[in-house]
PDB file of C-alpha atoms (C1' of nucleotides) in Angstrom:
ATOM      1  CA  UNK A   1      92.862 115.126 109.470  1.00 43.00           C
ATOM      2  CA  UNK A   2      90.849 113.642 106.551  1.00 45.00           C
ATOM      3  CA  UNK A   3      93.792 111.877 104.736  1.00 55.00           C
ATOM      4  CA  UNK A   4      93.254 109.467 102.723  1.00 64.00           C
ATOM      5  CA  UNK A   5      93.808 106.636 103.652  1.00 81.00           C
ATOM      6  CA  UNK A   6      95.423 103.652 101.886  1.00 85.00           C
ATOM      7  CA  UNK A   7      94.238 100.962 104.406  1.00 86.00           C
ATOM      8  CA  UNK A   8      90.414 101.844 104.624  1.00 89.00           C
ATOM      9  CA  UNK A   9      90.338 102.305 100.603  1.00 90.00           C
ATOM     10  CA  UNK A  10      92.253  99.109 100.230  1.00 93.00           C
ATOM     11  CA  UNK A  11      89.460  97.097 102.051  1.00 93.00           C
ATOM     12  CA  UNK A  12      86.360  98.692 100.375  1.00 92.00           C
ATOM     13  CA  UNK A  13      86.552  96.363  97.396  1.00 94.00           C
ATOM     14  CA  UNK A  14      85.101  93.530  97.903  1.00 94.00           C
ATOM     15  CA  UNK A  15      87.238  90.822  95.675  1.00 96.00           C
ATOM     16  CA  UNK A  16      90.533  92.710  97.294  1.00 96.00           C
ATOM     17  CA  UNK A  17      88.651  92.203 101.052  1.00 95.00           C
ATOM     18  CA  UNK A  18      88.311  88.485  99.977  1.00 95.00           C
ATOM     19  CA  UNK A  19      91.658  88.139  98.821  1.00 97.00           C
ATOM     20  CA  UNK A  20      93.025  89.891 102.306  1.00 96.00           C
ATOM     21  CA  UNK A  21      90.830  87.262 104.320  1.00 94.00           C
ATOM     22  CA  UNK A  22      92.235  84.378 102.294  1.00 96.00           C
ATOM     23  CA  UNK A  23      95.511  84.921 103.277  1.00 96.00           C
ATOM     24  CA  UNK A  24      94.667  85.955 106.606  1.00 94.00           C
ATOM     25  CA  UNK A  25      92.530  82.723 106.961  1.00 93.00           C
ATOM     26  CA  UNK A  26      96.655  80.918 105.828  1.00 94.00           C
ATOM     27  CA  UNK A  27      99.627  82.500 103.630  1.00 96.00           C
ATOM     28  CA  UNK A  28      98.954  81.426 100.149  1.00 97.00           C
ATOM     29  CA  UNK A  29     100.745  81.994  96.809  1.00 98.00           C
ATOM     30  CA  UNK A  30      98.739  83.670  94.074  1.00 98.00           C
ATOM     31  CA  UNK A  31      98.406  80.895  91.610  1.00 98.00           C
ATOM     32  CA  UNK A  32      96.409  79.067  95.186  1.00 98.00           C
ATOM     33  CA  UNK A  33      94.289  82.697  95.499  1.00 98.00           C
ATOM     34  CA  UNK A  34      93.711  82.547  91.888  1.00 98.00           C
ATOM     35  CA  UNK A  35      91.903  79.136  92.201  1.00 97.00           C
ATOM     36  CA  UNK A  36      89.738  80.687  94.308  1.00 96.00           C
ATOM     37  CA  UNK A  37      88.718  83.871  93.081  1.00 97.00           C
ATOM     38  CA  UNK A  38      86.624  84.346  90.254  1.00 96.00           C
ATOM     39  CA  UNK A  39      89.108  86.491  88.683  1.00 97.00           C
ATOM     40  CA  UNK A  40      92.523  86.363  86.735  1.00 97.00           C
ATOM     41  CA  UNK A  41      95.827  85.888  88.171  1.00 98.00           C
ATOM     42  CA  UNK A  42      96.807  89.115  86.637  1.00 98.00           C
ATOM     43  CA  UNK A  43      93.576  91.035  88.369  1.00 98.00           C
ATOM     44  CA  UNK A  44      94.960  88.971  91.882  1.00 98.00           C
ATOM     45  CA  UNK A  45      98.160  90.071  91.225  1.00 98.00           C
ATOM     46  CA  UNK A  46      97.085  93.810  91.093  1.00 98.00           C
ATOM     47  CA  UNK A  47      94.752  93.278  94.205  1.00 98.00           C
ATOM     48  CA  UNK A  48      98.114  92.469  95.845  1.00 98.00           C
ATOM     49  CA  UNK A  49      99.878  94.976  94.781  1.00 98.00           C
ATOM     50  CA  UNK A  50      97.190  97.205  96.700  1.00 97.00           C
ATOM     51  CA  UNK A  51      97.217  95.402  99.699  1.00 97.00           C
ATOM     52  CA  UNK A  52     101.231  95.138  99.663  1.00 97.00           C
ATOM     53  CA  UNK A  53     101.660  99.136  99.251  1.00 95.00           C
ATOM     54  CA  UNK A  54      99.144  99.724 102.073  1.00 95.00           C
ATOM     55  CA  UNK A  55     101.420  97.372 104.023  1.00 95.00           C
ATOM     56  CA  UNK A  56      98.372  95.050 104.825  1.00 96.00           C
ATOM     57  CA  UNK A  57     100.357  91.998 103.555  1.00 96.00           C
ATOM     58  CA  UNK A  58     103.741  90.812 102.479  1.00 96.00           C
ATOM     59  CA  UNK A  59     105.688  88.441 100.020  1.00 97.00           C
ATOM     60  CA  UNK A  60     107.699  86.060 100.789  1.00 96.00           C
ATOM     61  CA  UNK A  61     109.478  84.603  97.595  1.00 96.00           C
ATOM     62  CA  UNK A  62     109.705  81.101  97.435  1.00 95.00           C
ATOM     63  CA  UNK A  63     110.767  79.410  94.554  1.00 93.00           C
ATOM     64  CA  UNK A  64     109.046  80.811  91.523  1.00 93.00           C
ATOM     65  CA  UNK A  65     105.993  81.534  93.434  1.00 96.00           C
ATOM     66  CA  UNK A  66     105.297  83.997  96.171  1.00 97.00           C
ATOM     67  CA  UNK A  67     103.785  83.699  99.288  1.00 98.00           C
ATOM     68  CA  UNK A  68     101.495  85.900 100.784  1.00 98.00           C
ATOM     69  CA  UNK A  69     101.642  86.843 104.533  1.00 96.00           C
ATOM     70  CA  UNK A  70      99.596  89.313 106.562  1.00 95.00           C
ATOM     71  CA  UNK A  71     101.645  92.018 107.105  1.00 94.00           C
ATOM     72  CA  UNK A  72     101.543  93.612 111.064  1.00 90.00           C
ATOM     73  CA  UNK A  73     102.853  96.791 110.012  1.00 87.00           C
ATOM     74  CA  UNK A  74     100.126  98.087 108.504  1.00 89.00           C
ATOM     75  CA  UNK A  75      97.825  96.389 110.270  1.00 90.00           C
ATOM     76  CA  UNK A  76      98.581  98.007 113.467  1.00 88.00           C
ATOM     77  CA  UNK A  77      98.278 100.990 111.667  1.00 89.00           C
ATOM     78  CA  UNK A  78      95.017 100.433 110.389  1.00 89.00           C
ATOM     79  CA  UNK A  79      93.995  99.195 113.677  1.00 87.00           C
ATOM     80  CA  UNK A  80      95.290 102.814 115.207  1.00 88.00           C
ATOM     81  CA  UNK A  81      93.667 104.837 112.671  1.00 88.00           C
ATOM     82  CA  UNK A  82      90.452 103.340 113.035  1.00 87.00           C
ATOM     83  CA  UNK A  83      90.595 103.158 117.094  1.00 87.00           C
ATOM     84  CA  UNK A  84      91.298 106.606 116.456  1.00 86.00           C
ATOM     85  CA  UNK A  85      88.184 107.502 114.200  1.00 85.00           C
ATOM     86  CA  UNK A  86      85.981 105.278 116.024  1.00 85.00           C
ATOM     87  CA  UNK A  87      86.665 106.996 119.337  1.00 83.00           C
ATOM     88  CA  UNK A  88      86.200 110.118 117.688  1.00 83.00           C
ATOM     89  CA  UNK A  89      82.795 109.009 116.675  1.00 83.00           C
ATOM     90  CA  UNK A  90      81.783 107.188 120.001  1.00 81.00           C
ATOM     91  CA  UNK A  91      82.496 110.298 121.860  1.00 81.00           C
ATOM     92  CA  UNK A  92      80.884 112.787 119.357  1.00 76.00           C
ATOM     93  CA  UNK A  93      77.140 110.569 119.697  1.00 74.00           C
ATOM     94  CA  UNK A  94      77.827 110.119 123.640  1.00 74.00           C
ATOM     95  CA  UNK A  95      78.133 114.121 122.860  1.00 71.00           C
ATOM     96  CA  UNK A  96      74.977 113.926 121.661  1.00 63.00           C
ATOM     97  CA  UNK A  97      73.457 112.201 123.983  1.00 64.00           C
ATOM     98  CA  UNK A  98      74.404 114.485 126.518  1.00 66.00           C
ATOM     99  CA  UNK A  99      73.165 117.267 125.005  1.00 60.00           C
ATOM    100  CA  UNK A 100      69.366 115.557 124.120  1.00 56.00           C
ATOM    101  CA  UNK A 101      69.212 114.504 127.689  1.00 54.00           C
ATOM    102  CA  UNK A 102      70.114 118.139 129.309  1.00 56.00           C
ATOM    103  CA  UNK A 103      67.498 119.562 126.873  1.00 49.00           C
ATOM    104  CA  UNK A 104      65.034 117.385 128.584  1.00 46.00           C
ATOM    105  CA  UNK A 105      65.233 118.852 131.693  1.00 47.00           C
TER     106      UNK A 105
ATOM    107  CA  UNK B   1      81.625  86.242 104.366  1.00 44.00           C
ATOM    108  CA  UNK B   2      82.984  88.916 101.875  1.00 45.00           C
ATOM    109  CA  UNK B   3      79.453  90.466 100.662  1.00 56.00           C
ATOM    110  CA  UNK B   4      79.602  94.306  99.883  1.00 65.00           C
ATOM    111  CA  UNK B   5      79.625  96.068 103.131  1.00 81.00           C
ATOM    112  CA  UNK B   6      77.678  99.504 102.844  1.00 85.00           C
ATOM    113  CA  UNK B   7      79.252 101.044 105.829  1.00 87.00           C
ATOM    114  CA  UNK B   8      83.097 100.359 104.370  1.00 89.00           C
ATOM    115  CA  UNK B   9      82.288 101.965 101.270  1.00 90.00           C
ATOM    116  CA  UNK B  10      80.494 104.710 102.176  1.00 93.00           C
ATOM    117  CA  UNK B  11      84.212 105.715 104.419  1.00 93.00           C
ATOM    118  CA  UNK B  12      86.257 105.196 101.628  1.00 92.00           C
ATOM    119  CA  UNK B  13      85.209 108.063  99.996  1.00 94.00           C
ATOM    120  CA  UNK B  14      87.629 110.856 101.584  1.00 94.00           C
ATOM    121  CA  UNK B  15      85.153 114.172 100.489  1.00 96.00           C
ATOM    122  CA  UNK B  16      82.589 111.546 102.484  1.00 96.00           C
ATOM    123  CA  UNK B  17      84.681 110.313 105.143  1.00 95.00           C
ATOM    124  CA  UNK B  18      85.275 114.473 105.771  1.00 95.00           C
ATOM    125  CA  UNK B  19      81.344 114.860 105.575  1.00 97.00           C
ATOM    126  CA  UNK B  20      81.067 111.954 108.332  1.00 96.00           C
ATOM    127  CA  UNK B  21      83.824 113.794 110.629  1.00 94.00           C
ATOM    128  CA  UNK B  22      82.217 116.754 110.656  1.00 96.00           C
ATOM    129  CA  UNK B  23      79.025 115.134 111.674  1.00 96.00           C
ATOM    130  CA  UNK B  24      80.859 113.356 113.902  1.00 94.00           C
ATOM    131  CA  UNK B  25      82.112 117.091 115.660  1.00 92.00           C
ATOM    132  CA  UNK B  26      78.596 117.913 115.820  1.00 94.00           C
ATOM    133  CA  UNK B  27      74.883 118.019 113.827  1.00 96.00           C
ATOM    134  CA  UNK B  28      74.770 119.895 110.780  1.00 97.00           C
ATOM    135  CA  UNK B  29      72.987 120.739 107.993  1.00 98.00           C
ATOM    136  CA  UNK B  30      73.406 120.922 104.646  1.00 98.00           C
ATOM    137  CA  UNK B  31      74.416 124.257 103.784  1.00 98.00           C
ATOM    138  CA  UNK B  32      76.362 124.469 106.906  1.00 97.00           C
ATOM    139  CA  UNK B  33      78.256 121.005 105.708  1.00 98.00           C
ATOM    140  CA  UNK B  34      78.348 122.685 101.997  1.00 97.00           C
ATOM    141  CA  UNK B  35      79.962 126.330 103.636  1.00 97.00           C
ATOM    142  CA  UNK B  36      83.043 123.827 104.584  1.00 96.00           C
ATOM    143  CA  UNK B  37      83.117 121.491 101.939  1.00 96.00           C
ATOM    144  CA  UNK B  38      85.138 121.853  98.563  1.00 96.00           C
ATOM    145  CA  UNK B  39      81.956 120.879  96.835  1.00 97.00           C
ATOM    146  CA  UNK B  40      78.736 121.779  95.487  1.00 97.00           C
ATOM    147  CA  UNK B  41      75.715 121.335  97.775  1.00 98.00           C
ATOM    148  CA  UNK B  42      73.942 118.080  95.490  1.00 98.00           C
ATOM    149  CA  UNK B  43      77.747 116.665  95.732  1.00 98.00           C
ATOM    150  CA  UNK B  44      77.375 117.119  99.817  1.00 98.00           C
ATOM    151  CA  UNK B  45      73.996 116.066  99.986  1.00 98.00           C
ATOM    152  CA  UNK B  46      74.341 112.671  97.346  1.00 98.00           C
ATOM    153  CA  UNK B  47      77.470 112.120 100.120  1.00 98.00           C
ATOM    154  CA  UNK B  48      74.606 112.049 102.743  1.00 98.00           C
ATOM    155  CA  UNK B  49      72.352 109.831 100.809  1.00 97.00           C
ATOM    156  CA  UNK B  50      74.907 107.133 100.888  1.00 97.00           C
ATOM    157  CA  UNK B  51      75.772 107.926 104.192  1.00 97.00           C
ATOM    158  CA  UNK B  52      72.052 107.443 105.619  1.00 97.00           C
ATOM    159  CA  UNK B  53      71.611 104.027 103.706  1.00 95.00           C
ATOM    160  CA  UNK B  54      74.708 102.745 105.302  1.00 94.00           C
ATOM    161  CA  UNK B  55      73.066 103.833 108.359  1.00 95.00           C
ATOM    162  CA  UNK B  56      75.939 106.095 110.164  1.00 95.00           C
ATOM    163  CA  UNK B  57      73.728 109.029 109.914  1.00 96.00           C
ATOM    164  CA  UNK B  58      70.016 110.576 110.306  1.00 96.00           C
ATOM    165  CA  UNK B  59      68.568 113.187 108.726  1.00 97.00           C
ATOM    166  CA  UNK B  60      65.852 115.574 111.141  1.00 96.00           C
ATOM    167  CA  UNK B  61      64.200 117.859 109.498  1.00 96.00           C
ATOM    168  CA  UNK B  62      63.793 121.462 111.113  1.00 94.00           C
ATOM    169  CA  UNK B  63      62.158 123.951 109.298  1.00 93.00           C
ATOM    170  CA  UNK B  64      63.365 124.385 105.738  1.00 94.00           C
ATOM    171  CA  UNK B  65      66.828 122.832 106.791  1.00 96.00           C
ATOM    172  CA  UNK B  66      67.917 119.067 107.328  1.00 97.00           C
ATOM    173  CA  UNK B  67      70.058 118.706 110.146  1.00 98.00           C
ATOM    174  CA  UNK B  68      72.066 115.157 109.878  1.00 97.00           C
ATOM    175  CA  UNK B  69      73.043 113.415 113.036  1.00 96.00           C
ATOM    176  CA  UNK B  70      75.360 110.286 114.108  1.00 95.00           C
ATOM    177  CA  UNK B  71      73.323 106.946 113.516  1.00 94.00           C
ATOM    178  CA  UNK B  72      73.831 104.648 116.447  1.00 90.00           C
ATOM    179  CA  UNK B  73      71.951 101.691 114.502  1.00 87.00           C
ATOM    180  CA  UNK B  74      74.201 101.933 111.576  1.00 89.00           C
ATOM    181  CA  UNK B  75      77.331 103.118 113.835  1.00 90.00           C
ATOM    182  CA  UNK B  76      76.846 100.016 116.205  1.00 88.00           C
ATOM    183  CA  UNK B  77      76.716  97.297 112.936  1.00 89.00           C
ATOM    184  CA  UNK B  78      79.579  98.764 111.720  1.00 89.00           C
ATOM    185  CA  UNK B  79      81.849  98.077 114.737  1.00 87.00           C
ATOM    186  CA  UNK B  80      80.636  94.974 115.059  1.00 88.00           C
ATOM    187  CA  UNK B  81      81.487  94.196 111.440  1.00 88.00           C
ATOM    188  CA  UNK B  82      84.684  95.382 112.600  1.00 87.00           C
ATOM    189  CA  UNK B  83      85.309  93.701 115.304  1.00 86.00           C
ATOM    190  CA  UNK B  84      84.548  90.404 113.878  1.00 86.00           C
ATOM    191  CA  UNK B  85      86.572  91.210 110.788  1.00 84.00           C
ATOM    192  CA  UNK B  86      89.503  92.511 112.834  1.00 85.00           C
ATOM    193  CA  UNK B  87      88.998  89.141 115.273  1.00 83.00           C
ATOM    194  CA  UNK B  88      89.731  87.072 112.178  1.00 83.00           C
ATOM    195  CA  UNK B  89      92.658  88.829 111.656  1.00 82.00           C
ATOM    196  CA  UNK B  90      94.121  89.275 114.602  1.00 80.00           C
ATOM    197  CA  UNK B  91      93.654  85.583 114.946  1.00 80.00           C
ATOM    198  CA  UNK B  92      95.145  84.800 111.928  1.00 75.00           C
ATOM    199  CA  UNK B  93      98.496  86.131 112.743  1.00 74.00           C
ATOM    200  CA  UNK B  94      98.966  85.154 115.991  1.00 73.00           C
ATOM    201  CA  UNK B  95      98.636  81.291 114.409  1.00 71.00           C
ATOM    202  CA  UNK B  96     101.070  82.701 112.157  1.00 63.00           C
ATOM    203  CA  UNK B  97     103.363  83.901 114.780  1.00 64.00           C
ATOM    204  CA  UNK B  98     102.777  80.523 116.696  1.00 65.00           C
ATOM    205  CA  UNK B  99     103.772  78.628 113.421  1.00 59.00           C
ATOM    206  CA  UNK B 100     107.189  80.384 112.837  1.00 56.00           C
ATOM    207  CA  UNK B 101     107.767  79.434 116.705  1.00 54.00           C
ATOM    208  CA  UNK B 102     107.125  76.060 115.531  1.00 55.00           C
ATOM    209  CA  UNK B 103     109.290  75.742 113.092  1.00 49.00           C
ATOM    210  CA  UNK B 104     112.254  77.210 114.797  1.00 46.00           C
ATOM    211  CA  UNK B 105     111.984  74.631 117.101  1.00 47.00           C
TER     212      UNK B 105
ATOM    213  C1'  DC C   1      50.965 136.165  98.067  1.00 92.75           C
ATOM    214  C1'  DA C   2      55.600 136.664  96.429  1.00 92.75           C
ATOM    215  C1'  DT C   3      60.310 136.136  97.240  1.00 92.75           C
ATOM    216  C1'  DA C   4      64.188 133.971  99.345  1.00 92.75           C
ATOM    217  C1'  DA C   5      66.380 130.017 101.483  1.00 92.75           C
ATOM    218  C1'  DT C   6      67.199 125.161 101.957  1.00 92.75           C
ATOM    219  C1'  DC C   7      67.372 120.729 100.118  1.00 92.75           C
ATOM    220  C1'  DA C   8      66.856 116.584  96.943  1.00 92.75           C
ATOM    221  C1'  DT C   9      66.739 114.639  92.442  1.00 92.75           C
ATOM    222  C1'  DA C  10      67.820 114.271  87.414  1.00 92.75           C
ATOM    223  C1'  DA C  11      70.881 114.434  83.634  1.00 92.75           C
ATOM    224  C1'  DA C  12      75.337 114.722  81.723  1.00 92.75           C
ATOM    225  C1'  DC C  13      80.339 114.609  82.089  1.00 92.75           C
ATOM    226  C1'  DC C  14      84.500 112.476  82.968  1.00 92.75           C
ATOM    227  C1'  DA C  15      88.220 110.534  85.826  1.00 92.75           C
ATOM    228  C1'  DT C  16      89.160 106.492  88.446  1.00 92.75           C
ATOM    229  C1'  DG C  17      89.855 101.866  88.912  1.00 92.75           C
ATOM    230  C1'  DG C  18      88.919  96.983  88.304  1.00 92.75           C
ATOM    231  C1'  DC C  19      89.081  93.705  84.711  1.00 92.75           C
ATOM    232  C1'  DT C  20      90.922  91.358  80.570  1.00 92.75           C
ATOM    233  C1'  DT C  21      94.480  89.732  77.192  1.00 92.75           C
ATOM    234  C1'  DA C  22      99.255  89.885  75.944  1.00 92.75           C
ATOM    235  C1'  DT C  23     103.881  89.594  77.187  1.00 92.75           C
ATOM    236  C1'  DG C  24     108.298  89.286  79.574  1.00 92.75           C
ATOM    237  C1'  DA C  25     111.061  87.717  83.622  1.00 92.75           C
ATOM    238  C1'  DT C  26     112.519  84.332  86.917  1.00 92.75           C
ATOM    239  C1'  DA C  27     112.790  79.721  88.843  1.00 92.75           C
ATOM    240  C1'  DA C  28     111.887  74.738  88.815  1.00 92.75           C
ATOM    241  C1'  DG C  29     111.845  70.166  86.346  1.00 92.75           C
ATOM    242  C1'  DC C  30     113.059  66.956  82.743  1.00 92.75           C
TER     243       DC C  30
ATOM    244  C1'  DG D   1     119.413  73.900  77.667  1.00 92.75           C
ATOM    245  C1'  DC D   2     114.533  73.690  76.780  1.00 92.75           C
ATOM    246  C1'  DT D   3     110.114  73.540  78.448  1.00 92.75           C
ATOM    247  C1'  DT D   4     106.842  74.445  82.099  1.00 92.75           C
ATOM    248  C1'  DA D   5     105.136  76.991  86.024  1.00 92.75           C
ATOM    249  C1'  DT D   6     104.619  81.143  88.568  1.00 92.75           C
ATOM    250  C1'  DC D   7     104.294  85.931  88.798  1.00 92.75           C
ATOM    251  C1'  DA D   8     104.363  91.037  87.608  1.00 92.75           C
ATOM    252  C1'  DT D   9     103.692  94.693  84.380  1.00 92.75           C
ATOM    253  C1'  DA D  10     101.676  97.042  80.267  1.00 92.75           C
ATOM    254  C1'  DA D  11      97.916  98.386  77.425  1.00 92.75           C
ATOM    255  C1'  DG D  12      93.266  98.769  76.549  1.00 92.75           C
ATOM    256  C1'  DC D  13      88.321  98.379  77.692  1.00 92.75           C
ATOM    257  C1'  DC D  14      84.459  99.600  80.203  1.00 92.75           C
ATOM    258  C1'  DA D  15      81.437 100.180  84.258  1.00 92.75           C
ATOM    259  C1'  DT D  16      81.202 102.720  88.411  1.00 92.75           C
ATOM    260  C1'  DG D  17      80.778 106.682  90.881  1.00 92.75           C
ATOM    261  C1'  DG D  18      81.877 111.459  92.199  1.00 92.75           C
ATOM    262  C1'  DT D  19      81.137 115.890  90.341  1.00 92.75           C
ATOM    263  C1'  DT D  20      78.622 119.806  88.136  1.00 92.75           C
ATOM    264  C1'  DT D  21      74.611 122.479  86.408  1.00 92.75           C
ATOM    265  C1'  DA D  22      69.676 122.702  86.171  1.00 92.75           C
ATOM    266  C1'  DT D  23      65.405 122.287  88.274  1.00 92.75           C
ATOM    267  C1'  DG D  24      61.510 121.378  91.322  1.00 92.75           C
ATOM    268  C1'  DA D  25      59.653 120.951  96.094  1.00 92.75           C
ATOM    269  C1'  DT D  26      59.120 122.645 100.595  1.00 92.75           C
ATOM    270  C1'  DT D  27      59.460 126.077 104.202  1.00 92.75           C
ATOM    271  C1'  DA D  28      60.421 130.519 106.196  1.00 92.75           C
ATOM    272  C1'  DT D  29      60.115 135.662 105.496  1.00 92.75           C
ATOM    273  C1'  DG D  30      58.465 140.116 104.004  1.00 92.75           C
TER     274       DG D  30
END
DNA sequence: CATAATCATAAACCATGGCTTATGATAAGC
DNA sequence: GCTTATCATAAGCCATGGTTTATGATTATG
């Protein structure tokens, strides 16, 4: 265990978090996410790259631009991983819980 | 949407994500936490700092030690930001999916 | 009361990474 | 074909943050 992972560091920045929920809000190119963002296209472009590698979204070429999909690949394996941790955690507080309460007796 | 989210950040971190797991296993303190870690003990314990303002853990003192525990205010907010963030998601590509079906009509 | 153990904070160091400008590559439009 | 539009990569800058050593505060121990 204790990885790191691609996924969870690709969503920690905030500008790449708001570029992931602009395209999964529609597909956009990155000349339309550049619009948007307060950044340049080049900074956008290397958000992407981020996002592509941890296979949280895709391009699909069209024309000279490039549209940006959500990707499900490695969004079910984000979604895995942090089922995964999150049970992890659930069960080690109900743990806890457990133990506070049999103290108590 | 898309402010800073304390609890992403703090798990980004892998030495902190590993501090958070083995809180997670069960309550430790600081030395104990420092025994595993490949780190000094004020590296483990600024890891706990951040950890405790983001809420997914609680400090209880005992004696001369500091025993850190799961934080189910800070753990609960967290899956709900989650949830919700994974909700949009989700949603988003089944429209997507239900688009391409569209189209292939 | 003095020493040892545990922990947090401060200061300094330095790698990482997010940003910018500059540039080249590819595709569309005239 | 030449210009324009879109995009990715390179190089450089700089703030952020993760780390270390040093130190002080608090508590147990003898």
């Amino acid at each position: 265990m204790v990885y790191d992972y691609a996924g969870m560091v690709a969503l920690a920045d905030p500008t790449r978090r708001k570029v992931f929920e602009l395209i999964a809000d529609r597909p956009r190119s990155v000349i339309d996410l550049t619009r948007v963002l307060p950044v340049s296209q080049p900074a956008v472009s290397q958000h992407l790259k981020v996002l592509k590698e941890a296979r949280l979204v895709r391009a699909e070429p069209k024309g000279a631009s490039n549209i940006y999909h959500l990707d499900p690949h490695g969004l079910g394996e984000m979604r895995a991983w942090l089922d995964r941790m999150w049970g992890d955690a659930l069960d080690a507080f109900k743990r806890e819980v457990d133990n506070s309460k049999e103290k108590r007796k």
